[in-house]
CSV table of C-alpha atoms in Angstrom, one decimal:
chain,number,residue,atom,x,y,z
A,1,MET,CA,68.8,92.4,63.9
A,2,ARG,CA,71.2,92.9,60.9
A,3,THR,CA,73.2,89.8,60.0
A,4,ARG,CA,76.9,90.2,60.2
A,5,LYS,CA,78.7,89.7,56.8
A,6,TRP,CA,80.9,86.7,56.5
A,7,THR,CA,84.5,87.6,55.9
A,8,LEU,CA,86.4,85.9,53.1
A,9,ASP,CA,88.4,83.8,55.7
A,10,GLU,CA,85.2,82.7,57.4
A,11,GLN,CA,83.6,81.7,54.1
A,12,ALA,CA,86.7,79.7,53.1
A,13,GLY,CA,87.0,78.1,56.5
A,14,PHE,CA,83.4,77.1,56.6
A,15,LEU,CA,83.5,75.5,53.1
A,16,LYS,CA,86.8,73.8,53.9
A,17,ARG,CA,85.5,72.2,57.1
A,18,THR,CA,82.3,71.2,55.3
A,19,GLY,CA,84.4,69.5,52.6
A,20,GLU,CA,86.5,67.7,55.2
A,21,LEU,CA,83.3,66.3,56.9
A,22,LEU,CA,82.0,65.2,53.6
A,23,GLN,CA,85.2,63.3,53.0
A,24,ARG,CA,84.5,61.4,56.3
A,25,GLY,CA,81.1,60.3,55.1
A,26,TYR,CA,78.9,63.0,56.5
A,27,PRO,CA,75.8,63.9,54.5
A,28,LEU,CA,75.8,67.6,53.7
A,29,SER,CA,73.0,68.7,56.1
A,30,GLU,CA,74.7,66.7,59.0
A,31,ALA,CA,78.1,68.3,58.2
A,32,ILE,CA,76.6,71.8,58.4
A,33,GLU,CA,74.7,70.9,61.5
A,34,SER,CA,78.0,69.7,63.2
A,35,LEU,CA,79.8,72.8,62.1
A,36,ALA,CA,77.1,75.0,63.6
A,37,TYR,CA,78.2,74.0,67.1
A,38,HIS,CA,81.6,75.5,66.5
A,39,LEU,CA,80.4,78.8,65.1
A,40,PRO,CA,79.8,82.0,67.0
A,41,ASP,CA,76.3,82.6,68.4
A,42,TYR,CA,75.6,85.4,65.8
A,43,ARG,CA,76.1,82.8,63.0
A,44,LYS,CA,73.9,80.0,64.4
A,45,ALA,CA,70.6,81.6,63.5
A,46,ALA,CA,71.7,82.0,59.8
A,47,ILE,CA,73.0,78.4,59.7
A,48,SER,CA,69.7,77.2,61.2
A,49,ASP,CA,67.8,78.9,58.4
A,50,SER,CA,70.2,77.4,55.9
A,51,LEU,CA,69.6,73.9,57.3
A,52,ASN,CA,65.8,74.4,56.9
A,53,ASP,CA,66.4,75.5,53.3
A,54,LEU,CA,68.4,72.4,52.6
A,55,LYS,CA,65.8,70.1,54.1
A,56,GLU,CA,63.2,71.8,51.9
A,57,GLY,CA,65.2,70.8,48.8
A,58,HIS,CA,67.0,74.0,48.0
A,59,PRO,CA,70.5,73.5,46.4
A,60,PHE,CA,73.4,74.4,48.6
A,61,TYR,CA,74.7,77.1,46.2
A,62,ARG,CA,71.4,79.0,46.7
A,63,VAL,CA,71.8,78.7,50.5
A,64,LEU,CA,75.2,80.3,50.2
A,65,THR,CA,73.8,83.0,48.0
A,66,ASN,CA,71.3,83.9,50.7
A,67,LEU,CA,74.3,84.0,53.2
A,68,LYS,CA,75.9,86.5,50.7
A,69,PHE,CA,79.0,84.4,50.1
A,70,ASN,CA,81.6,85.3,47.6
A,71,PRO,CA,80.4,84.6,44.0
A,72,THR,CA,83.6,82.6,43.2
A,73,LEU,CA,83.0,80.3,46.1
A,74,ILE,CA,79.3,80.0,45.2
A,75,GLY,CA,80.4,79.0,41.7
A,76,TYR,CA,82.6,76.2,43.0
A,77,VAL,CA,79.6,74.9,45.0
A,78,TYR,CA,77.3,75.2,42.0
A,79,PHE,CA,79.5,73.2,39.7
A,80,ALA,CA,80.3,70.7,42.5
A,81,GLU,CA,76.6,69.9,42.9
A,82,GLN,CA,76.5,69.2,39.1
A,83,HIS,CA,79.5,66.8,38.9
A,84,GLY,CA,79.1,65.3,42.4
A,85,GLY,CA,82.6,65.8,43.7
A,86,LEU,CA,81.5,68.0,46.5
A,87,ALA,CA,84.2,67.3,49.1
A,88,GLU,CA,87.1,67.8,46.7
A,89,ALA,CA,85.7,70.9,45.1
A,90,PHE,CA,84.8,72.5,48.4
A,91,ILE,CA,88.3,72.0,49.7
A,92,ASP,CA,90.0,73.2,46.5
A,93,GLY,CA,87.7,76.3,46.3
A,94,SER,CA,88.3,77.2,49.9
A,95,ALA,CA,92.1,76.8,49.5
A,96,ILE,CA,92.1,79.2,46.5
A,97,MET,CA,90.0,81.7,48.5
A,98,GLU,CA,92.3,81.4,51.5
A,99,ARG,CA,95.3,82.2,49.2
A,100,ARG,CA,93.4,85.2,47.8
A,101,SER,CA,92.6,86.4,51.3
A,102,LYS,CA,96.2,86.2,52.3
A,103,GLU,CA,97.3,88.1,49.2
A,104,ILE,CA,94.8,90.9,49.9
A,105,SER,CA,96.0,91.0,53.6
A,106,SER,CA,99.6,91.1,52.4
A,107,LEU,CA,98.8,94.0,50.1
A,108,ARG,CA,97.1,95.9,52.9
A,109,LYS,CA,100.1,95.4,55.2
A,110,ILE,CA,102.5,96.5,52.5
A,111,LEU,CA,100.5,99.6,51.7
A,112,TYR,CA,99.4,100.7,55.2
A,113,TYR,CA,102.8,102.0,56.5
A,114,PRO,CA,103.9,103.7,53.2
A,115,LEU,CA,100.5,105.4,52.9
A,116,PHE,CA,100.7,106.6,56.5
A,117,LEU,CA,104.2,108.0,55.9
A,118,MET,CA,103.1,109.6,52.6
A,119,SER,CA,100.2,111.3,54.5
A,120,ALA,CA,102.5,112.6,57.2
A,121,THR,CA,105.1,113.7,54.6
A,122,SER,CA,102.4,115.5,52.6
A,123,ILE,CA,101.5,117.5,55.7
A,124,LEU,CA,105.1,118.3,56.3
A,125,PHE,CA,105.6,119.2,52.7
A,126,PHE,CA,102.7,121.5,52.7
A,127,PHE,CA,104.1,123.3,55.8
A,128,VAL,CA,107.6,123.6,54.3
A,129,GLN,CA,106.4,124.7,50.8
A,130,HIS,CA,103.9,127.3,52.1
A,131,THR,CA,105.6,128.6,55.2
A,132,LEU,CA,109.4,128.1,55.3
A,133,LEU,CA,110.4,128.3,51.7
A,134,PRO,CA,108.6,131.5,50.9
A,135,ARG,CA,110.5,133.2,53.7
A,136,PHE,CA,113.8,131.8,52.6
A,137,THR,CA,113.1,132.9,49.0
A,138,SER,CA,112.2,136.4,50.1
A,139,LEU,CA,115.3,136.6,52.3
A,140,PHE,CA,117.5,135.3,49.4
A,141,SER,CA,116.1,137.9,47.1
A,142,SER,CA,116.8,140.7,49.6
A,143,MET,CA,120.4,139.5,50.0
A,144,ASP,CA,120.8,138.9,46.2
A,145,LEU,CA,121.5,135.2,46.6
A,146,ASP,CA,120.6,132.4,44.3
A,147,THR,CA,118.2,129.7,45.5
A,148,ASN,CA,119.7,126.2,45.6
A,149,PHE,CA,118.5,123.2,43.5
A,150,PHE,CA,116.6,121.5,46.2
A,151,THR,CA,114.6,124.6,47.2
A,152,GLU,CA,113.6,125.0,43.5
A,153,ALA,CA,112.8,121.3,43.3
A,154,VAL,CA,110.5,121.4,46.3
A,155,MET,CA,108.8,124.6,45.0
A,156,LEU,CA,108.4,123.0,41.6
A,157,ALA,CA,106.9,119.9,43.2
A,158,GLY,CA,104.5,122.1,45.2
A,159,THR,CA,103.4,123.8,41.9
A,160,LEU,CA,102.9,120.5,40.0
A,161,PHE,CA,101.2,118.6,42.8
A,162,PRO,CA,97.8,120.4,42.5
A,163,ILE,CA,97.9,119.9,38.7
A,164,PHE,CA,98.5,116.2,39.0
A,165,ALA,CA,95.8,116.0,41.7
A,166,VAL,CA,93.3,117.7,39.4
A,167,LEU,CA,94.3,115.4,36.5
A,168,PHE,CA,93.9,112.4,38.7
A,169,LEU,CA,90.5,113.4,39.9
A,170,ALA,CA,89.4,114.2,36.3
A,171,LEU,CA,90.6,110.8,35.2
A,172,ALA,CA,88.8,109.1,38.1
A,173,ALA,CA,85.6,111.0,37.3
A,174,ALA,CA,85.9,110.1,33.6
A,175,SER,CA,86.4,106.5,34.4
A,176,LEU,CA,83.4,106.4,36.7
A,177,LEU,CA,81.2,108.0,34.1
A,178,TYR,CA,82.5,105.6,31.4
A,179,TYR,CA,81.8,102.7,33.8
A,180,SER,CA,78.3,103.9,34.7
A,181,PHE,CA,77.0,104.9,31.3
A,182,ARG,CA,79.0,102.6,28.9
A,183,PHE,CA,81.0,99.8,30.4
A,184,ARG,CA,78.4,98.2,32.7
A,185,HIS,CA,75.9,98.0,29.9
A,186,LEU,CA,78.2,96.0,27.6
A,187,PRO,CA,77.8,92.2,27.3
A,188,GLN,CA,79.9,90.3,29.8
A,189,LEU,CA,82.2,88.9,27.2
A,190,ASP,CA,83.0,92.4,25.9
A,191,GLN,CA,83.6,93.7,29.4
A,192,LYS,CA,86.1,91.0,30.1
A,193,ARG,CA,87.9,91.5,26.8
A,194,ARG,CA,88.4,95.1,27.6
A,195,LEU,CA,89.6,94.4,31.1
A,196,ALA,CA,92.1,91.9,29.7
A,197,MET,CA,93.6,94.6,27.6
A,198,LEU,CA,94.6,96.7,30.6
A,199,PRO,CA,98.4,97.1,30.6
A,200,ALA,CA,99.2,96.2,34.2
A,201,ALA,CA,96.1,94.2,35.3
A,202,GLY,CA,95.5,92.4,32.0
A,203,PRO,CA,97.9,89.4,32.6
A,204,LEU,CA,96.4,88.8,36.1
A,205,ILE,CA,92.9,89.0,34.7
A,206,ARG,CA,93.7,86.5,32.0
A,207,LEU,CA,95.2,84.1,34.6
A,208,PHE,CA,92.3,84.5,37.0
A,209,TYR,CA,89.6,83.7,34.4
A,210,THR,CA,91.6,80.9,32.8
A,211,GLN,CA,92.2,79.3,36.2
A,212,TYR,CA,88.6,79.3,37.2
A,213,PHE,CA,87.2,78.2,33.8
A,214,THR,CA,89.7,75.3,33.4
A,215,ALA,CA,89.2,74.1,37.0
A,216,GLN,CA,85.4,74.0,36.7
A,217,LEU,CA,85.4,72.5,33.2
A,218,GLY,CA,88.0,69.9,34.3
A,219,TYR,CA,85.8,68.9,37.3
A,220,LEU,CA,82.7,68.5,35.1
A,221,LEU,CA,84.5,66.5,32.4
A,222,GLY,CA,86.1,64.4,35.2
A,223,GLY,CA,82.6,63.7,36.5
A,224,GLY,CA,81.7,62.0,33.3
A,225,LEU,CA,80.0,64.9,31.4
A,226,SER,CA,80.6,65.7,27.8
A,227,VAL,CA,81.9,69.1,26.7
A,228,SER,CA,78.4,70.1,25.5
A,229,GLU,CA,76.8,69.0,28.8
A,230,ALA,CA,79.4,70.9,30.8
A,231,LEU,CA,78.9,74.1,28.8
A,232,LEU,CA,75.1,73.8,29.3
A,233,LEU,CA,75.8,73.9,33.1
A,234,PHE,CA,77.9,77.0,32.6
A,235,GLN,CA,75.1,78.5,30.6
A,236,ARG,CA,72.6,77.8,33.4
A,237,ASN,CA,74.8,79.2,36.2
A,238,PRO,CA,72.6,82.0,37.6
A,239,GLN,CA,75.2,83.5,40.0
A,240,GLN,CA,77.9,84.2,37.5
A,241,PRO,CA,76.6,86.1,34.4
A,242,PHE,CA,80.0,86.1,32.7
A,243,TYR,CA,80.3,82.3,32.7
A,244,SER,CA,76.7,81.9,31.8
A,245,GLU,CA,77.2,84.1,28.7
A,246,LEU,CA,80.5,82.3,27.9
A,247,GLY,CA,78.8,78.9,28.1
A,248,GLU,CA,76.0,80.1,25.8
A,249,SER,CA,78.5,81.5,23.3
A,250,LEU,CA,80.6,78.4,23.2
A,251,LYS,CA,77.6,76.1,22.7
A,252,ILE,CA,76.3,78.2,19.8
A,253,ARG,CA,79.7,78.2,18.0
A,254,LEU,CA,80.3,74.5,18.7
A,255,ARG,CA,77.0,73.8,16.9
A,256,THR,CA,78.2,75.6,13.8
A,257,GLY,CA,81.1,73.1,13.6
A,258,GLU,CA,83.9,75.2,15.2
A,259,LYS,CA,86.4,73.4,17.4
A,260,LEU,CA,86.6,74.3,21.1
A,261,ASP,CA,90.3,75.1,21.0
A,262,ASP,CA,89.9,77.4,18.0
A,263,ILE,CA,87.0,79.2,19.7
A,264,LEU,CA,88.9,79.7,23.0
A,265,SER,CA,92.0,81.0,21.1
A,266,GLY,CA,89.8,84.0,20.1
A,267,PHE,CA,89.0,85.1,23.6
A,268,ALA,CA,91.4,87.8,24.9
A,269,PHE,CA,90.5,87.1,28.5
A,270,PHE,CA,92.0,83.6,28.4
A,271,GLN,CA,95.7,82.6,28.3
A,272,GLU,CA,97.1,82.1,24.8
A,273,ASP,CA,98.3,78.6,25.5
A,274,LEU,CA,94.9,77.3,26.7
A,275,CYS,CA,94.0,76.2,23.1
A,276,GLN,CA,97.2,74.0,23.1
A,277,ILE,CA,96.2,72.4,26.4
A,278,ILE,CA,92.7,71.7,24.9
A,279,ARG,CA,94.3,70.0,21.8
A,280,HIS,CA,96.7,68.0,23.9
A,281,GLY,CA,93.9,66.8,26.2
A,282,GLU,CA,91.7,65.8,23.3
A,283,ARG,CA,94.5,63.8,21.7
A,284,ASN,CA,95.4,61.8,24.8
A,285,GLY,CA,91.8,61.4,26.0
A,286,LYS,CA,92.4,63.0,29.3
A,287,LEU,CA,91.0,66.5,28.8
A,288,GLY,CA,89.5,66.8,32.2
A,289,GLN,CA,92.8,65.9,34.0
A,290,GLU,CA,94.8,68.2,31.7
A,291,LEU,CA,92.5,71.2,32.4
A,292,ARG,CA,92.7,70.7,36.2
A,293,PHE,CA,96.4,70.4,36.1
A,294,TYR,CA,96.6,73.6,33.9
A,295,SER,CA,94.3,75.4,36.4
A,296,ILE,CA,96.8,74.7,39.1
A,297,HIS,CA,99.6,76.1,36.9
A,298,CYS,CA,97.5,79.2,36.3
A,299,MET,CA,96.9,79.7,40.0
A,300,GLU,CA,100.7,79.4,40.8
A,301,ALA,CA,101.5,81.8,38.0
A,302,PHE,CA,98.9,84.2,39.3
A,303,GLU,CA,100.4,84.1,42.8
A,304,GLN,CA,103.9,84.6,41.5
A,305,LYS,CA,102.9,87.7,39.6
A,306,VAL,CA,101.1,89.1,42.6
A,307,THR,CA,104.1,88.4,44.9
A,308,ALA,CA,106.5,90.0,42.4
A,309,GLY,CA,104.3,93.0,42.1
A,310,LEU,CA,104.0,93.4,45.9
A,311,LYS,CA,107.8,93.3,46.2
A,312,ILE,CA,108.1,96.2,43.8
A,313,VAL,CA,105.3,98.4,45.2
A,314,GLN,CA,106.7,98.9,48.7
A,315,PRO,CA,110.3,99.8,47.7
A,316,VAL,CA,109.0,102.3,45.0
A,317,LEU,CA,106.7,104.0,47.6
A,318,PHE,CA,109.5,104.2,50.2
A,319,SER,CA,111.9,105.6,47.5
A,320,LEU,CA,109.5,108.3,46.6
A,321,ILE,CA,108.9,109.2,50.2
A,322,GLY,CA,112.6,109.2,51.0
A,323,ALA,CA,113.4,111.4,48.0
A,324,LEU,CA,110.8,113.9,49.0
A,325,VAL,CA,111.9,113.9,52.7
A,326,ILE,CA,115.6,114.4,51.8
A,327,SER,CA,114.7,117.2,49.3
A,328,MET,CA,112.7,119.0,52.0
A,329,TYR,CA,115.5,118.6,54.5
A,330,LEU,CA,118.1,120.0,52.1
A,331,ALA,CA,115.7,122.7,50.9
A,332,VAL,CA,115.5,123.9,54.5
A,333,MET,CA,119.1,123.3,55.7
A,334,LEU,CA,121.1,124.6,52.7
A,335,PRO,CA,119.6,128.1,52.9
A,336,MET,CA,120.6,128.2,56.6
A,337,PHE,CA,124.2,127.3,55.7
A,338,HIS,CA,124.2,130.0,53.0
A,339,LEU,CA,123.0,132.5,55.6
A,340,LEU,CA,125.6,131.4,58.1
A,341,ASN,CA,128.4,131.7,55.5
A,342,GLY,CA,127.1,135.2,54.7
A,343,LEU,CA,127.5,136.4,58.3
């Protein structure tokens, strides 16, 4: 029987409860075994297999990989198993994923109704533009009357819409081809550099990668590892190719004598002020704490930008729909008033 995929909320909830039990002194296997009693029946078989894997000595991050958990959550578990702060990292990672799940859910709720209205309006627009307006235009021509502005606007929109649709499809096809034959074959660092240069998404991408990197590096340094040892763990991370490549690149450049803050300042996918945080943490001897505090700041900034964007998207969509509906209404009603005045 096919295993049902874990939702993001289920993954975050499972990891959060695991972290809470670890804080109470449970060993990892006992914590998971206790949680299994509270899971639906269709999850228990997978959890049983996971417990067997743990007892055989498999690391927990590999167990979650087999369960097809989100790579970001798996990354939190991977690094937590290296620095030893399992409970805290599990709870922090699950909290971040819960926030992300809520943001995705909010975006869906905001877009569902406008998209439904847009679909219904498009059908109505097609009917008005192809059925009613041609008849009014023909009638106006026979009576030697000028068409009004709104009728011309709706007809112009009907003419331009197929052009924009074709351009959009062509752009989508070109983007897909570029991704398939060029982008996906680039090194991970080059991919992220290019993504960070996108006009609208770039700031969010920089905050996302900066938050995750500083959180994990802060955990590792707080666990007593040196920067070099921490970067080696990044390099050995099998589940996240980008961070593995990043760790390797940083280690190579550190060996040549470059400073960490100078290296990071050259990466376009990180926040510009990250290098200042690194310098400040190295000066006061609390680099791990500074990085973790900064990761919280990045997460809050990320959420603020997403919330601000969502507040803009819905009014813009409603405004476009409203303008189109009013134009169609006036395009139909004004010709009728002209005809009545001509009687």
